[in-house]
Short mmCIF file of C-alpha atoms in Angstrom, two decimals:
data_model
loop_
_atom_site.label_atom_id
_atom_site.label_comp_id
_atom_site.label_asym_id
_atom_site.label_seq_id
_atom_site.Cartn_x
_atom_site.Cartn_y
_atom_site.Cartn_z
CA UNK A 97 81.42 129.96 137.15
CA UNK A 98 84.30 127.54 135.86
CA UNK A 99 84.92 124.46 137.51
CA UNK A 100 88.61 124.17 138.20
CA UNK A 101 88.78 121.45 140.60
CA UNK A 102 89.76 118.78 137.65
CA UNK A 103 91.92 121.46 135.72
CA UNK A 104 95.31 119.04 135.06
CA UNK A 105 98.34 119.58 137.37
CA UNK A 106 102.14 118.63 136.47
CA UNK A 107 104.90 118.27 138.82
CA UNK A 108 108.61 117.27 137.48
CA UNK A 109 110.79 115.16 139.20
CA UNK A 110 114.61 115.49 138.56
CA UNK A 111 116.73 112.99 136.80
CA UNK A 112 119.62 114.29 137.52
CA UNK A 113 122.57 111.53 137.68
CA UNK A 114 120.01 108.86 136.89
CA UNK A 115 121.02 106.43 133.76
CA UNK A 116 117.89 107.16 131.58
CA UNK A 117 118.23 103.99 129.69
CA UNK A 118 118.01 102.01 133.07
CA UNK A 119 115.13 104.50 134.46
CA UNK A 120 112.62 104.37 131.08
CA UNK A 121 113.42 101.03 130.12
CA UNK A 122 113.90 99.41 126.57
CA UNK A 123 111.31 101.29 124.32
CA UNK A 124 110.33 103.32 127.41
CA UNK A 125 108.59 100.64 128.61
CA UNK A 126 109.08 101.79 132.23
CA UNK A 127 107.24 105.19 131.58
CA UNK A 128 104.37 103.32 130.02
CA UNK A 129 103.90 101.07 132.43
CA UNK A 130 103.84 103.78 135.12
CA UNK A 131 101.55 106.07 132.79
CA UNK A 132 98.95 102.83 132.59
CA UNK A 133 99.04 102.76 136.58
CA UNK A 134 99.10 105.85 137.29
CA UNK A 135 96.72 107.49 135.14
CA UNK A 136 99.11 110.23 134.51
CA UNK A 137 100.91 111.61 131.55
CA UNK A 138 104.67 110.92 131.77
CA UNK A 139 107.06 112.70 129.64
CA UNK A 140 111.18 112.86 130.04
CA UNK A 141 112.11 116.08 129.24
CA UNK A 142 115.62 117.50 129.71
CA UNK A 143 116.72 116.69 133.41
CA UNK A 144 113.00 116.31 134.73
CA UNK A 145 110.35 113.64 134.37
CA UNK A 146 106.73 115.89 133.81
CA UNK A 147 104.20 114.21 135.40
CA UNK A 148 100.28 115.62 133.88
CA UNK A 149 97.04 114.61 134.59
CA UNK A 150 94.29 115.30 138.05
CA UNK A 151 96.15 115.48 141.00
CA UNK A 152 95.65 112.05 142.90
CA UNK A 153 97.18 110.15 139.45
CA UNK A 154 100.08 112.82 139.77
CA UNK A 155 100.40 112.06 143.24
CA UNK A 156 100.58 108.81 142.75
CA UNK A 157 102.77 108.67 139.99
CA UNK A 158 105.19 111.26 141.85
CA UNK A 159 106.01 108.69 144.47
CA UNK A 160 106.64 105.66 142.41
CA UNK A 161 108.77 107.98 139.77
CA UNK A 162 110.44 109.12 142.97
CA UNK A 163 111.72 105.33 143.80
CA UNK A 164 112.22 104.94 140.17
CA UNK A 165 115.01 107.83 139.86
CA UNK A 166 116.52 106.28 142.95
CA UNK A 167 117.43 102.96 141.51
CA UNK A 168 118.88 103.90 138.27
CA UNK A 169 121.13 106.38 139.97
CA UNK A 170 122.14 103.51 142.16
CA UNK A 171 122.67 101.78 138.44
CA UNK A 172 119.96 99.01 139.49
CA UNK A 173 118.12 97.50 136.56
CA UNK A 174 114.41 98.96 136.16
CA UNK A 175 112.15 97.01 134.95
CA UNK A 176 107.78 97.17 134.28
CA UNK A 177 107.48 94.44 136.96
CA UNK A 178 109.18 96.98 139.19
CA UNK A 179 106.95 100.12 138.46
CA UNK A 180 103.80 97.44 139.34
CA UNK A 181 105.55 96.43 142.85
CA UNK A 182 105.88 100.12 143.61
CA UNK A 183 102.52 101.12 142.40
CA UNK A 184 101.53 98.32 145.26
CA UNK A 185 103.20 99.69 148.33
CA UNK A 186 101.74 102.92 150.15
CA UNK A 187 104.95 104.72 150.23
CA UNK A 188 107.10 103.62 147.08
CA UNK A 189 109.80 105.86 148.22
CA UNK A 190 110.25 103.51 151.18
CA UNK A 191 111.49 100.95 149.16
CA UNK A 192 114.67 99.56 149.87
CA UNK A 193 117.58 100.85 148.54
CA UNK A 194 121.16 99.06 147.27
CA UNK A 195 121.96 98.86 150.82
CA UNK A 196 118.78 98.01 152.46
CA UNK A 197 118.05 94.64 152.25
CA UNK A 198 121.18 93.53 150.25
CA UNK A 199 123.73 90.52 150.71
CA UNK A 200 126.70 90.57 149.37
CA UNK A 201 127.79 87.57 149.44
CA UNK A 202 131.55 86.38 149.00
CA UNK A 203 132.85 84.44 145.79
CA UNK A 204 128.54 84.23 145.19
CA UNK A 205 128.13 85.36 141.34
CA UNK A 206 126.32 87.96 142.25
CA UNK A 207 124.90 89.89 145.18
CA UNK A 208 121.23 89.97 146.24
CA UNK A 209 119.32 92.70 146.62
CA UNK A 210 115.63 92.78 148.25
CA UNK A 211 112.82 94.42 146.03
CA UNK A 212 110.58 95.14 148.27
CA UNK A 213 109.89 95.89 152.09
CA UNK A 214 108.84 92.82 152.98
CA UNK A 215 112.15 91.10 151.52
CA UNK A 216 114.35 93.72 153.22
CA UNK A 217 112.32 92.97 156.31
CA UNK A 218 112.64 88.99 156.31
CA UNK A 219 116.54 89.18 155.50
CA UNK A 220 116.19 91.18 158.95
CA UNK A 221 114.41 88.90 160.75
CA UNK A 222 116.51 86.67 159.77
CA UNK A 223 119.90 88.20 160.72
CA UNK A 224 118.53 88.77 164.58
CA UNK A 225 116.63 85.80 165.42
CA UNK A 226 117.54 82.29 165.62
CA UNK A 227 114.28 80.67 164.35
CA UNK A 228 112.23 82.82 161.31
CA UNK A 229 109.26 81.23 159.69
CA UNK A 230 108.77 83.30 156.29
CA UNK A 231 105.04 82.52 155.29
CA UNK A 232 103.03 83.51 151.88
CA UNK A 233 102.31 82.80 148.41
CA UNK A 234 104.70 81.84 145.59
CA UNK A 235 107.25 83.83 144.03
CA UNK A 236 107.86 86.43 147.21
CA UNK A 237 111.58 85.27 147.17
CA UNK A 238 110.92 83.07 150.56
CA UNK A 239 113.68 80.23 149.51
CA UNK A 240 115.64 82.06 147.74
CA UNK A 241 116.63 85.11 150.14
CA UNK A 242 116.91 82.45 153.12
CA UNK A 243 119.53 80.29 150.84
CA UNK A 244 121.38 83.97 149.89
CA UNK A 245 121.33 84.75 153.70
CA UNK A 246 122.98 80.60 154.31
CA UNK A 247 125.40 80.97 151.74
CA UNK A 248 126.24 84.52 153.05
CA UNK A 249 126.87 83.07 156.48
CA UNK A 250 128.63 80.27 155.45
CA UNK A 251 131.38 81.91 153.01
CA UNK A 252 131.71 84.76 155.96
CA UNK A 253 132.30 81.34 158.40
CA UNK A 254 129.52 82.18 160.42
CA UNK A 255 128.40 78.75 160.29
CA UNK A 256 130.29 75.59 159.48
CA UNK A 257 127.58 74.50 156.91
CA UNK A 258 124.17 74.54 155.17
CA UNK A 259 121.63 72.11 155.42
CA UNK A 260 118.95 72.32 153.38
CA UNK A 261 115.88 69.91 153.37
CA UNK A 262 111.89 69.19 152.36
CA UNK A 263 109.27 66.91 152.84
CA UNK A 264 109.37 64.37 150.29
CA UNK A 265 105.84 65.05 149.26
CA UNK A 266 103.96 64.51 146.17
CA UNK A 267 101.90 67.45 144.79
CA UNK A 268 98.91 65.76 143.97
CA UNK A 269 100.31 63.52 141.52
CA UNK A 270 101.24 60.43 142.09
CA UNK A 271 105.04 60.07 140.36
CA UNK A 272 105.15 56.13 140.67
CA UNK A 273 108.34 54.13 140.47
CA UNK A 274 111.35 56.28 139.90
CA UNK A 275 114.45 54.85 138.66
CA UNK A 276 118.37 54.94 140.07
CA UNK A 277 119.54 55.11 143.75
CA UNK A 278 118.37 56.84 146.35
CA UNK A 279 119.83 60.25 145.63
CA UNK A 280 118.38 60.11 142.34
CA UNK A 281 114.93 59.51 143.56
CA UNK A 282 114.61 62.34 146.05
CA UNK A 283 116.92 64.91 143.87
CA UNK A 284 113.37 65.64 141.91
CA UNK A 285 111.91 67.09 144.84
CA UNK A 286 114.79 68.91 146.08
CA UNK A 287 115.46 70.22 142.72
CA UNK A 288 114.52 74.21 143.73
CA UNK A 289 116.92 74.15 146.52
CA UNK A 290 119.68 72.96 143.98
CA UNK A 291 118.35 76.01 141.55
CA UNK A 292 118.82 78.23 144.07
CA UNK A 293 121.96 77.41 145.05
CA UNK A 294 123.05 77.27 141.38
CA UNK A 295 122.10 80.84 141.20
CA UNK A 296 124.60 81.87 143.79
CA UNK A 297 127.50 79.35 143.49
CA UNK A 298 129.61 78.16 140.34
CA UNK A 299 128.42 74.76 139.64
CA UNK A 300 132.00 73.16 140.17
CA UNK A 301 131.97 74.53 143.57
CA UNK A 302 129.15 73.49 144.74
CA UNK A 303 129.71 70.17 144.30
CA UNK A 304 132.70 70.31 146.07
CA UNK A 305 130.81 71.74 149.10
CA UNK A 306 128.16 68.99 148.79
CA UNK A 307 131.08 66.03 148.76
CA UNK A 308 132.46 67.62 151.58
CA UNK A 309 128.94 67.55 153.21
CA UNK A 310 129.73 71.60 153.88
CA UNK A 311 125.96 71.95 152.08
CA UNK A 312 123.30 68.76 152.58
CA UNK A 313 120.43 68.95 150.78
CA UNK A 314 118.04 66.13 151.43
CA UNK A 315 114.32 64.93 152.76
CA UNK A 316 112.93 66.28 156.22
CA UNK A 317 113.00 62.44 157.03
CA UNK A 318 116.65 62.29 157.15
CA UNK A 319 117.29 65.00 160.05
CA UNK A 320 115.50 62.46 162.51
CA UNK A 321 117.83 61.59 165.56
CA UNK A 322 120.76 64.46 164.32
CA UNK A 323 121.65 67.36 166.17
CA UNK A 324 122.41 70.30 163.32
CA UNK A 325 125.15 73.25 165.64
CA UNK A 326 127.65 75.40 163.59
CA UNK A 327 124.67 75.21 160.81
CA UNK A 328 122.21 77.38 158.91
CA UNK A 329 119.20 75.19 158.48
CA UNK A 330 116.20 75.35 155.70
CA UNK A 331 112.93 73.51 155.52
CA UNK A 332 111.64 74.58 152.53
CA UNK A 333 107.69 73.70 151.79
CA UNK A 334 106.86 73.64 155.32
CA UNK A 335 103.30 73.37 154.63
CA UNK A 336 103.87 69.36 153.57
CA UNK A 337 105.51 69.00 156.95
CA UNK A 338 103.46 66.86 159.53
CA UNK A 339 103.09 68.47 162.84
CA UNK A 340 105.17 65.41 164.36
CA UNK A 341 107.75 66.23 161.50
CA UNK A 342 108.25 69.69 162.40
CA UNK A 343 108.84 68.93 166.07
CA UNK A 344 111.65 66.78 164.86
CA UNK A 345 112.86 69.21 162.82
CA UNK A 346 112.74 72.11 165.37
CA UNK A 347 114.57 69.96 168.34
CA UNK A 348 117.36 69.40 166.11
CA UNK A 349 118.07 72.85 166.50
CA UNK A 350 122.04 72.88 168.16
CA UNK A 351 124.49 75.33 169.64
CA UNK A 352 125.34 78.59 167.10
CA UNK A 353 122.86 77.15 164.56
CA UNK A 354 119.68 78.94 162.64
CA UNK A 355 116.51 77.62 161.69
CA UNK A 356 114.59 79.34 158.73
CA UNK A 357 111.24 77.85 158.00
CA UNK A 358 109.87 78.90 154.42
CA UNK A 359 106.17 77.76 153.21
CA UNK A 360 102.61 78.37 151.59
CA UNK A 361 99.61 78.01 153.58
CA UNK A 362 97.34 77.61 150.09
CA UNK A 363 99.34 74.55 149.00
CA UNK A 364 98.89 72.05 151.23
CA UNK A 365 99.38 68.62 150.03
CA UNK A 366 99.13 66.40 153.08
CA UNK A 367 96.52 64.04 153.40
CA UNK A 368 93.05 65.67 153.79
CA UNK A 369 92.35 66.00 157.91
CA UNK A 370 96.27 66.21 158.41
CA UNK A 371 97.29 69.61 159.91
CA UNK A 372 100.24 71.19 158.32
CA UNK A 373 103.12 71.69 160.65
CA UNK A 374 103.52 74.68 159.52
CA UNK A 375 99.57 75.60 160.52
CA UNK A 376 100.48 74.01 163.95
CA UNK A 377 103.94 75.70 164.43
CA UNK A 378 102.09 79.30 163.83
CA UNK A 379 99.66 78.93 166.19
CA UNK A 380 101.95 77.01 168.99
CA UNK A 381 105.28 79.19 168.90
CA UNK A 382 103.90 82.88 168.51
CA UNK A 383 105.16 85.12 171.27
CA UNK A 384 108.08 82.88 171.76
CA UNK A 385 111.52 85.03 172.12
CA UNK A 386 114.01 84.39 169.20
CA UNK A 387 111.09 83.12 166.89
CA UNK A 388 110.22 85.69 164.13
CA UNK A 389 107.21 84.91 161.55
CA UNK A 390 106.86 86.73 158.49
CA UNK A 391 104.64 87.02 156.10
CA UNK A 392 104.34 87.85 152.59
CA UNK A 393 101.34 89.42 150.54
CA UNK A 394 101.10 89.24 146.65
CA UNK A 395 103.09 92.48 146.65
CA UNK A 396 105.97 90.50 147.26
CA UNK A 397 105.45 88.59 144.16
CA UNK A 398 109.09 89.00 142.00
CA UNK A 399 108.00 86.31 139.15
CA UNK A 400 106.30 87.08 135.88
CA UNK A 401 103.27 89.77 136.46
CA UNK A 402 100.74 87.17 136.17
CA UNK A 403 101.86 85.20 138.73
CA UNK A 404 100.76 87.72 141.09
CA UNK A 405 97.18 88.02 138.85
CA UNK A 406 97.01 84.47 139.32
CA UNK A 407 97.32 84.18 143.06
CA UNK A 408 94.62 87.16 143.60
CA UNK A 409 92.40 84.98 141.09
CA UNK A 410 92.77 81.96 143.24
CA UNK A 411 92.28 83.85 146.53
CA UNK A 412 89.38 85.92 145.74
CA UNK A 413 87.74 82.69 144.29
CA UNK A 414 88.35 80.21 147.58
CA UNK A 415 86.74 83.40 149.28
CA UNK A 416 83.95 83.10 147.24
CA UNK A 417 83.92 79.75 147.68
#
């Protein structure tokens, strides 16, 4: 009697208005990356994608082809770092789409789209509640998508400005003496809000915002004793935020404001024995109405691949640990 039960299946999945440059990638690098996750043969033939191998690889690699059709016919950019995120989400075909999870943001360069679920759902929780604490490893977009959703509010005059700030802390280094005024020796540690910014705003126009104190970036320090309404406010690296700091920095909180709280639990660099605010605000405010927290997982990641290699590397070894 023949075995059958590993006999290869194929399924096809239809290409049909898709760009095929932007769907298999320079080199058809796209295809090959899914083919290495997926286990399956992929082949683009005609107006169909053949999928080949066992039927759990072609299963797998139906879905994630599925999501990949999607986005070039939306004429989105496809690239191997994409195939990987959808390879790490249960349903790929519930990624978001050009509208899901997008700003488009007014005189910005360019819009910005979210590339995963969790992205789509933070710019959400961001656009209903007043206070959103975005929590998880580096290079999920935290900053960046809660400056796109400031500068979105701002240039729709939402909000009469953006106020962007961090602990001035060092990260395990000690920087000694830095030169120039004040501005110059706090602009190194406020230098990824600036990038950013940069990303979204021509350079000559953000510094007109800035000397018209429409955008503030500066220290945590300086929102001491202020009272922040008509704003859309950022504390970026929460986790180097004392708990007495992020009291301050929550009661500054005025009328038609929001507060969006962005950090990394696994990068604290406080003094040992000093709770992180951030630690202190996640286990005080929870269940609070208008407070949202959410977090990211190395799915998330949107940096180089390895970046997201590197993080499970660190976490499986402090689990080890």
């Amino acid at each position: 009697m023949t075995d059958t039960t590993l006999a290869p299946v194929t399924a096809r999945v239809t290409v049909e208005g898709a760009d095929l440059l932007l769907l298999a990638g320079v080199n058809d690098a796209n295809l090959v990356e899914l083919a290495k996750l997926s286990g399956a043969r992929i082949a683009l033939r005609g107006d169909s994608l053949a999928i080949t191998g066992d039927a759990d690889a072609v299963a797998r690699a139906e879905g994630i082809a599925t999501a990949l059709v999607t986005m070039a016919r939306e004429g989105r950019v496809v690239t191997a770092d994409d195939v990987l995120r959808l390879s790490l989400i249960d349903r790929p075909n519930d990624a978001p789409g050009a509208t899901a999870g997008s700003l488009v943001v007014p005189g910005a360069r360019r819009g910005v789209q979210a590339k995963t679920p969790g992205q789509a759902e933070y710019l959400k929780m961001i656009g209903q509640h007043d206070i959103v604490v975005g929590i998880g490893p580096a290079g999920t977009g935290k900053t960046y998508l809660a400056v796109a959703a400031a500068v979105d509010a701002l240039m729709r005059k939402r909000v009469r400005r953006i106020v962007l700030a961090r602990p001035a802390v060092e990260a395990g280094e000690s920087l000694g003496f830095l030169p120039g005024d004040m501005q110059a020796k706090i602009d190194p540690y406020l230098r990824p809000l600036y990038d950013a910014l940069d990303d979204l705003i021509p350079v000559d126009r953000i510094q007109k915002l800035i000397e018209t104190r429409t955008i503030e970036v500066a220290p945590l320090a300086f929102m001491r004793g202020r009272t922040l309404g008509d704003s859309f406010v950022i504390l970026d690296e929460a986790q180097n935020a004392t708990g007495l700091q992020m009291k301050m920095f929550l009661t500054r909180l005025g009328v038609n404001s929001k507060i969006v709280i962005t950090g990394d639990k696994t990068q604290v660099d406080l003094p040992r024995g000093e709770e992180s605010g951030l630690t202190q605000v996640e286990r005080i405010l929870r269940g609070i109405e208008g407070i949202g927290f959410h977090y990211f997982t190395d799915a998330d990641v949107v940096r180089h691949r390895l970046v997201r290699d590197i993080i499970r590397a660190y976490s499986a070894d402090e689990a080890s640990a």
